[in-house]
CSV table of C-alpha atoms in Angstrom, one decimal:
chain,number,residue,atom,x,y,z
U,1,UNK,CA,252.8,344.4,88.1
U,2,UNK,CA,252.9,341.5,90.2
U,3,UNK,CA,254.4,343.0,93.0
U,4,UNK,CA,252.3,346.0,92.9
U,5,UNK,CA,249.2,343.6,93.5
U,6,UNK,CA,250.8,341.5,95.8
U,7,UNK,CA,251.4,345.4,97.7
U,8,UNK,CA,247.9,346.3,97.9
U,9,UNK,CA,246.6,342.7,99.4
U,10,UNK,CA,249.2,343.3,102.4
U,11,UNK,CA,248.0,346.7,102.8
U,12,UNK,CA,244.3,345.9,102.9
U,13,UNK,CA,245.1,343.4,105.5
U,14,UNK,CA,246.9,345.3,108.0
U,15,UNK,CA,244.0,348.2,108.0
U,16,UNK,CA,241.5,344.7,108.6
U,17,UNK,CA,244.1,344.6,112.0
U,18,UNK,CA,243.9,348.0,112.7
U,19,UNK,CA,240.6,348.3,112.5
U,20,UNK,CA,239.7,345.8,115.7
U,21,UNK,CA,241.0,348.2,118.3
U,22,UNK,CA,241.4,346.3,121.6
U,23,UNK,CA,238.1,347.0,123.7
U,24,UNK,CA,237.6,349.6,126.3
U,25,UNK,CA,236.8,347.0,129.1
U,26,UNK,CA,236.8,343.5,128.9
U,27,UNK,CA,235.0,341.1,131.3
U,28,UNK,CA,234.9,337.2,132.2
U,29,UNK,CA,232.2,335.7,133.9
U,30,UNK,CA,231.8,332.2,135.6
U,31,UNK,CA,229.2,330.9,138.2
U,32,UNK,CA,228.8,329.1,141.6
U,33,UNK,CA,225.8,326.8,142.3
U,34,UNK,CA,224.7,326.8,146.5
U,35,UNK,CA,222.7,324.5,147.8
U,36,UNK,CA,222.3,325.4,152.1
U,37,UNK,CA,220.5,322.4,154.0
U,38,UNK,CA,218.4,323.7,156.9
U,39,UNK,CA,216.5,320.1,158.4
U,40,UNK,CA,214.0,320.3,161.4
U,41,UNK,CA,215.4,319.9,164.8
U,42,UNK,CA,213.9,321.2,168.1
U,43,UNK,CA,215.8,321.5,171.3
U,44,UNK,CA,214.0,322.6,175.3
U,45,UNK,CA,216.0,323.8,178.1
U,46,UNK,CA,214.7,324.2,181.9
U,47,UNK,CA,216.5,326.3,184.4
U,48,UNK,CA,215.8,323.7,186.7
U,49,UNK,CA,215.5,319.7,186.9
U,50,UNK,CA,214.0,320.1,190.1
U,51,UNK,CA,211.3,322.2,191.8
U,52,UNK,CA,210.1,321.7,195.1
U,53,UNK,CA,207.2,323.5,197.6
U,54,UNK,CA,207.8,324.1,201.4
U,55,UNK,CA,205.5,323.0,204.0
U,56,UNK,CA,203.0,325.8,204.6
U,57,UNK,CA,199.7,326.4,206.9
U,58,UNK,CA,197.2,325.4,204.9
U,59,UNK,CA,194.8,328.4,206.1
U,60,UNK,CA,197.8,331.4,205.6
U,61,UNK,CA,198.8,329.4,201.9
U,62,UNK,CA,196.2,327.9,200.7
U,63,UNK,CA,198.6,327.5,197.3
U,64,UNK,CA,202.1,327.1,197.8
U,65,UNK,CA,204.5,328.4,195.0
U,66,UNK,CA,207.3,327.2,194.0
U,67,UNK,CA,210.4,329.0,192.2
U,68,UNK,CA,209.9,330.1,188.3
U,69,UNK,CA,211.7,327.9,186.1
U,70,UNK,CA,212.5,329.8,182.8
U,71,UNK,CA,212.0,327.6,179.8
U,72,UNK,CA,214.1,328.0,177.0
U,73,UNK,CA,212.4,326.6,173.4
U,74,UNK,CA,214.0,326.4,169.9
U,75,UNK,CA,212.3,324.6,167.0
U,76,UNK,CA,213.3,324.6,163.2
U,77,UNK,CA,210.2,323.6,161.3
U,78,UNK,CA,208.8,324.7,157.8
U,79,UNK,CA,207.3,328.5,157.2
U,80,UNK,CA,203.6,327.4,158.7
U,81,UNK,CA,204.8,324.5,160.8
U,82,UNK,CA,203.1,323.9,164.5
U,83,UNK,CA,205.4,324.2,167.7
U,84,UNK,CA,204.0,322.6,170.5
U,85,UNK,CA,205.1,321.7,174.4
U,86,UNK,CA,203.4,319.7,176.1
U,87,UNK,CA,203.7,318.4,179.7
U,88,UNK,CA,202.7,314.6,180.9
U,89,UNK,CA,202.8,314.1,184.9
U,90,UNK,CA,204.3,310.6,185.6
U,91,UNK,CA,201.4,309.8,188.0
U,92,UNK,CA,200.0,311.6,191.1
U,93,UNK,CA,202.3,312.8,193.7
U,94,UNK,CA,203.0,309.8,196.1
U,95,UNK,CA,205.1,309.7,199.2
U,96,UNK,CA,205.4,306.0,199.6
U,97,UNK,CA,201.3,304.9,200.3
U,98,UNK,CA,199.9,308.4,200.3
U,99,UNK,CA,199.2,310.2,197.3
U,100,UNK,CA,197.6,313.9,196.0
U,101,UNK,CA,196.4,314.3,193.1
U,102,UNK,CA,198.6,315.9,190.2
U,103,UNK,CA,195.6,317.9,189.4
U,104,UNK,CA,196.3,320.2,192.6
U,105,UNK,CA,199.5,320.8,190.7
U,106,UNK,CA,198.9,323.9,188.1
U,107,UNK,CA,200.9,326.4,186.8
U,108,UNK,CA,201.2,330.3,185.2
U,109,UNK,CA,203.4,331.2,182.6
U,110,UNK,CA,204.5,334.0,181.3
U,111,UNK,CA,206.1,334.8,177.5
U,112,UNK,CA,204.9,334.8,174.3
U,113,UNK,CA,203.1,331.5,173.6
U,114,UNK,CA,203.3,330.0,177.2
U,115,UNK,CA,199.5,328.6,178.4
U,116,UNK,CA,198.2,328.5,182.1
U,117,UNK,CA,197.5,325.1,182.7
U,118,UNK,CA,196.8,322.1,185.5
U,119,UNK,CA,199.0,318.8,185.6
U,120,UNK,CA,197.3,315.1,184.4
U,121,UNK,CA,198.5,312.1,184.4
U,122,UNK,CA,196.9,310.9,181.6
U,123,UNK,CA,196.9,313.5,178.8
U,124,UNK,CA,199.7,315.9,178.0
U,125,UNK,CA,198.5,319.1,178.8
U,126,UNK,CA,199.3,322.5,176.4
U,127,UNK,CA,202.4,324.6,178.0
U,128,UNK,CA,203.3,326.7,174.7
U,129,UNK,CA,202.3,326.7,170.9
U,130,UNK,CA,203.7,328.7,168.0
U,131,UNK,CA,203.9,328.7,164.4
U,132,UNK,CA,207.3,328.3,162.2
U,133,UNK,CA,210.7,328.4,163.3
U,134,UNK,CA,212.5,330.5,166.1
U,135,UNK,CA,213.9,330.9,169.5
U,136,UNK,CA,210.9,331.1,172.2
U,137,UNK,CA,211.6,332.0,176.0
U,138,UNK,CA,209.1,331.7,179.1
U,139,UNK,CA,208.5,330.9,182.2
U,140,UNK,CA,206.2,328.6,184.3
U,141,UNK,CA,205.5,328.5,188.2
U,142,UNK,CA,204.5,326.2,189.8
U,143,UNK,CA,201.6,325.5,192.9
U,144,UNK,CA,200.7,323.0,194.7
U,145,UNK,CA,197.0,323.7,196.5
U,146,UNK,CA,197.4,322.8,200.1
U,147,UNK,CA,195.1,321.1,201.9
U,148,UNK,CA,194.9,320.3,205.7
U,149,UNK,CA,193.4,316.5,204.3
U,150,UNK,CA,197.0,315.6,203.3
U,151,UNK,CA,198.9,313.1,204.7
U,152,UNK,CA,202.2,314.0,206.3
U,153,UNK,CA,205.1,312.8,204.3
U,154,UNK,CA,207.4,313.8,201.0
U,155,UNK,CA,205.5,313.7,197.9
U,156,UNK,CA,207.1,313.4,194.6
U,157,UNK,CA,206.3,313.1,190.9
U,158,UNK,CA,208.1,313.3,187.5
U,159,UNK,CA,207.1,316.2,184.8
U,160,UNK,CA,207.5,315.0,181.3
U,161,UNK,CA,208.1,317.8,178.6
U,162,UNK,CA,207.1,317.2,175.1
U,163,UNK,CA,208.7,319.4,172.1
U,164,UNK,CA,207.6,318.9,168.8
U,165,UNK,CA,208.3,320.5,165.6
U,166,UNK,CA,206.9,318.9,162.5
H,1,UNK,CA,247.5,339.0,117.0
H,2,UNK,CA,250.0,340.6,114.8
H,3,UNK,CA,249.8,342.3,112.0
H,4,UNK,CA,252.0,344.1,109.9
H,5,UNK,CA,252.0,347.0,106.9
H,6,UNK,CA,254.2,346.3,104.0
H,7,UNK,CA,254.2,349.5,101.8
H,8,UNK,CA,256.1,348.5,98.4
H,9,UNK,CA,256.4,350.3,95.4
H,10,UNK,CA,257.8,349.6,91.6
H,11,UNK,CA,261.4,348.7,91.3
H,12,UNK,CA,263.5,351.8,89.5
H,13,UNK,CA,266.6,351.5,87.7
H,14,UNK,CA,268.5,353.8,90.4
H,15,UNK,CA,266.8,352.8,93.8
H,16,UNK,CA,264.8,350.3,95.4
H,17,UNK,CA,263.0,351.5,98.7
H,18,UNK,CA,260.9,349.2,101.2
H,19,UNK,CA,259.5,349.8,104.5
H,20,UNK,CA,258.0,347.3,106.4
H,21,UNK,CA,256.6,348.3,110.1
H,22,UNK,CA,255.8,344.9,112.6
H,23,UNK,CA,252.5,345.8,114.7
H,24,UNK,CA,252.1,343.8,117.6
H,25,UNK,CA,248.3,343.9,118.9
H,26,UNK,CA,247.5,342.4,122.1
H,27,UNK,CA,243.8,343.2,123.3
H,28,UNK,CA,242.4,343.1,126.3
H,29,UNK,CA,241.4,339.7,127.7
H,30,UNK,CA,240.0,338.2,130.9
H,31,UNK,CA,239.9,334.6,132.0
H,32,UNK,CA,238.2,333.5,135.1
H,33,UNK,CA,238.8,329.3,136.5
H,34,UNK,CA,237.3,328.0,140.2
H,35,UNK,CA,238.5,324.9,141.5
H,36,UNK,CA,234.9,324.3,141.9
H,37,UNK,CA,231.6,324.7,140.5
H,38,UNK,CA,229.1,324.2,143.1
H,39,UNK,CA,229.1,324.8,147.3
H,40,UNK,CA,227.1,323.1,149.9
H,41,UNK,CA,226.6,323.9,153.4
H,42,UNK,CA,225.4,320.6,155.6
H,43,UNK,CA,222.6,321.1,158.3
H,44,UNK,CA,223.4,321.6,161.6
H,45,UNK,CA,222.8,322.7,165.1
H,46,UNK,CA,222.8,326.1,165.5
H,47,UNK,CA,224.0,326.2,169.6
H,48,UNK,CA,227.0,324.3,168.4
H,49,UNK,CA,227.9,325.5,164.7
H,50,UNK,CA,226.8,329.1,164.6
H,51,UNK,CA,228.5,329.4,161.1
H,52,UNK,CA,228.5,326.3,159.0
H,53,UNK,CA,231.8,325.7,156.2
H,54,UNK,CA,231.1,325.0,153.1
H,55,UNK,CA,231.6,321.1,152.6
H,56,UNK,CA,234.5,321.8,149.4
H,57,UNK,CA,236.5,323.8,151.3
H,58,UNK,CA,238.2,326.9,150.1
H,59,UNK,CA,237.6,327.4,146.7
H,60,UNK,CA,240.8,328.4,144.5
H,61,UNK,CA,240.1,331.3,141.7
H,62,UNK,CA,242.7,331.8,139.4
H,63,UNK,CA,241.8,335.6,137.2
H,64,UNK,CA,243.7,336.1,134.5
H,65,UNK,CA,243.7,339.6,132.8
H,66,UNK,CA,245.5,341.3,129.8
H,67,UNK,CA,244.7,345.3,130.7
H,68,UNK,CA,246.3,348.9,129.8
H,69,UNK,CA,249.4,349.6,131.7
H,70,UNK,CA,247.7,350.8,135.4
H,71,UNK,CA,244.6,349.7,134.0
H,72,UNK,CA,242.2,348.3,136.9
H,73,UNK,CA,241.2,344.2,137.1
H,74,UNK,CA,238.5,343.9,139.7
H,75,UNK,CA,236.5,340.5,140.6
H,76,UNK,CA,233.3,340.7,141.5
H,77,UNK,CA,230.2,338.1,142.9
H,78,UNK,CA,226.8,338.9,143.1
H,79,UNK,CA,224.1,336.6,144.5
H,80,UNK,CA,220.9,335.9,141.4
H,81,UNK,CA,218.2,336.0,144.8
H,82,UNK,CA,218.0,335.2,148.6
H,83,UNK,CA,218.4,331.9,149.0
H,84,UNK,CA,214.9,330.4,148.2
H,85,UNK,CA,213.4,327.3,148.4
H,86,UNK,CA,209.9,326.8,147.2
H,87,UNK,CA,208.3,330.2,149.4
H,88,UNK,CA,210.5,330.5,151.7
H,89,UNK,CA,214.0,332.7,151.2
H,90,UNK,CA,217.2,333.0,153.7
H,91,UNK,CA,218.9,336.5,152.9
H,92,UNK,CA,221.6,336.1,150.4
H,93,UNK,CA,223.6,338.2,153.1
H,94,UNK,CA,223.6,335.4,155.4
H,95,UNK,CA,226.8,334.0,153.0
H,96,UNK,CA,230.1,335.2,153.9
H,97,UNK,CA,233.6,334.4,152.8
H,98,UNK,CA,236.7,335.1,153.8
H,99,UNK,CA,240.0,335.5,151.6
H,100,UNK,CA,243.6,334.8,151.2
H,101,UNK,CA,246.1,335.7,148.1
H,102,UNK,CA,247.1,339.0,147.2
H,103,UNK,CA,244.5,341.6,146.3
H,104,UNK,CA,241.5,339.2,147.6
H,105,UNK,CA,239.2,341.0,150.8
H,106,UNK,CA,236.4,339.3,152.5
H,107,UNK,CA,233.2,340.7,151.9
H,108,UNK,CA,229.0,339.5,152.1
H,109,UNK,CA,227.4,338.3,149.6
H,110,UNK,CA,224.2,340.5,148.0
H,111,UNK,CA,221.7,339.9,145.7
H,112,UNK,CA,221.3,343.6,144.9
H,113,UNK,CA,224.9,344.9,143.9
H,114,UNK,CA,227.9,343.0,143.3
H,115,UNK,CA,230.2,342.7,146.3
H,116,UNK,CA,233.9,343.3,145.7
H,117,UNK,CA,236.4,339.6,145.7
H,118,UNK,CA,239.4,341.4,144.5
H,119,UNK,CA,240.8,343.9,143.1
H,120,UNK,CA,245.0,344.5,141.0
H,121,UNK,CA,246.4,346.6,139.2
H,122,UNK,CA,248.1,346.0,135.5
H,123,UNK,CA,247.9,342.5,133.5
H,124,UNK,CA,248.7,339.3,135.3
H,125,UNK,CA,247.6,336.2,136.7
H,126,UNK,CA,246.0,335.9,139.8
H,127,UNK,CA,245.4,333.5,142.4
H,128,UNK,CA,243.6,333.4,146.1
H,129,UNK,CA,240.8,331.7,147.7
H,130,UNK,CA,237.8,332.7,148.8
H,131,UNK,CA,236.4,330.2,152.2
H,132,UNK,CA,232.4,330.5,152.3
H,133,UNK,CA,230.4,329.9,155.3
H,134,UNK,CA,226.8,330.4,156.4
H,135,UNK,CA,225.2,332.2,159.1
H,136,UNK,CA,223.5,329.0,161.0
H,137,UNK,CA,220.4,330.5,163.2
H,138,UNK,CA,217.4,328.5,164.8
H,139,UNK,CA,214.9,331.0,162.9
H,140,UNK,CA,215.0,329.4,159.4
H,141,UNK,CA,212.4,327.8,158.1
H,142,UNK,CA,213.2,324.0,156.6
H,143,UNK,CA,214.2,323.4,153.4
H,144,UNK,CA,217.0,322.8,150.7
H,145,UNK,CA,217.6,326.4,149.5
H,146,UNK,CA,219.9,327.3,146.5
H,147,UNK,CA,221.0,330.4,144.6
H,148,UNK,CA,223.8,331.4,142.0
H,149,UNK,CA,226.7,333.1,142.5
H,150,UNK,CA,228.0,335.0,139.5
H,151,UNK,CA,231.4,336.4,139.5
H,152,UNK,CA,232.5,338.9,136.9
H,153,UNK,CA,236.1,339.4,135.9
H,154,UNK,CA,236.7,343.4,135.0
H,155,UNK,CA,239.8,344.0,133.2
H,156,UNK,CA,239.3,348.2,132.6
């Protein structure tokens, strides 16, 4: 009788087995936290350190150009963040004594962003402005009104560029 | 798991009987380990490091898988969202990886489907590595972005 019992518990126990089938599919799952640092930076490139306007007749070229120098602007900066350039002449163009005005120094630009503008030494004046982060490409010339009231000589002056990105 | 079936009936005077069958059950069962739990990708300047490495390296997966004979064991990653921080997102795609061990392919990241890591054939244990980087351009806006990567472990 004993054994008969003892019969029927191992039965019941191998049909609890049998009745957890292995499943169809089986998965594992784990996870990987990223964290991606993007910080402000802003970098300008100019095709050119150096621009310079030949001597001309002041009644043929009454503005003398000089070459287009490409500008090259790149700015990381949050989603609604202010790009500006600015330009700061070093002082007036001087050759020695002499001296003309920066202000007879303007400019035209061209690309999206780039301002027209006239050279001062005192307040940095707008060259481009634009909003966020991103790759921005122009161009500026350059001319210098001529004037038969200038003295003879080689004038100089140092253009200060400004990037910013906030 | 085993189990087994003992069918045992009363002792006669002329003949004892007994069968006893051994079932061995082994169900399907998938493991999935990474050397490591997190990835961070440093700032940088995108003229010089176009694609920036993820600062842990290559990360080691080890998939383990107990499956039908030619059943398929695929691993998979998809990303929870772009990479966001606060408003601002960074596609997911812009997270790449490449692979080494057998079965592992290099693939893009997506937060809409889940990209294939790797793929075998049968039971086993698997090892490879999967190397992250990020796409490093001048057009994101700042910010510490995150997002999860969740890898699934398919043993058909």
């Amino acid at each position: 009788m004993m054994k008969a019992v003892w019969s029927g518990v191992a039965v019941v126990a191998a049909m609890g087995f049998m009745a957890a089938p292995a499943q169809a599919q089986t998965t594992a799952s784990a996870s990987l936290s990223v964290t991606a640092t993007v910080s402000a930076k802003a970098k300008l490139t100019l095709s050119a350190a150096s621009i310079s306007f030949a001597d001309a007749d002041p009644d043929t070229t009454p503005s003398i150009a000089a070459a287009a120098v490409d500008v090259d602007v790149k700015a990381r900066t949050s989603g609604s963040g202010s790009v500006t350039l600015t330009v700061l002449a070093g002082g007036d163009l001087v050759s020695g004594g002499p001296s003309i005005p920066v202000s007879n120094l303007t400019w035209t630009s061209s690309g999206g962003g780039f301002q027209n503008g006239t050279s001062n030494k005192t307040v940095a004046q707008s060259v481009g402005s634009w909003t966020g982060s991103g790759n921005q490409s122009g161009a500026q010339t350059y001319a210098l009104a001529n004037s038969w009231t200038y003295a003879t000589g080689t004038y100089t002056v140092t253009l200060n560029y400004t990037l910013t990105a906030p | 798991m085993i189990g087994w079936v003992a069918g045992l009936r009363p002792a006669s005077a002329q003949q004892v009987t007994d069968t006893a069958t051994l079932n061995a059950t082994f169900s399907g069962l998938a493991r999935l380990t990474f050397s490591s739990s997190t990835l961070s990708f440093p700032d940088a300047d995108p003229d010089f490091v176009p694609d920036i490495a993820a600062s842990q390296g290559p990360v080691s997966i080890t998939a383990k898988a107990r499956t039908a004979p030619n059943g398929a064991v695929t691993l998979t990653v998809q990303a929870s969202d772009n990479l966001r921080s606060g408003l601002d997102t960074i596609p997911a795609s812009s997270i790449t990886w490449t692979a080494s061990g057998p079965g592992f392919v290099a693939g893009t990241l997506s937060a809409a489907s889940p990209q294939l890591v790797a793929s075998w054939i049968d039971s086993g244990v698997h090892t490879g590595t999967q190397t992250f980087s990020f796409k490093n351009l001048w057009t994101y806006p700042t910010g510490i972005y995150t997002l999860m990567m969740m890898f699934t472990l398919t043993a058909a």
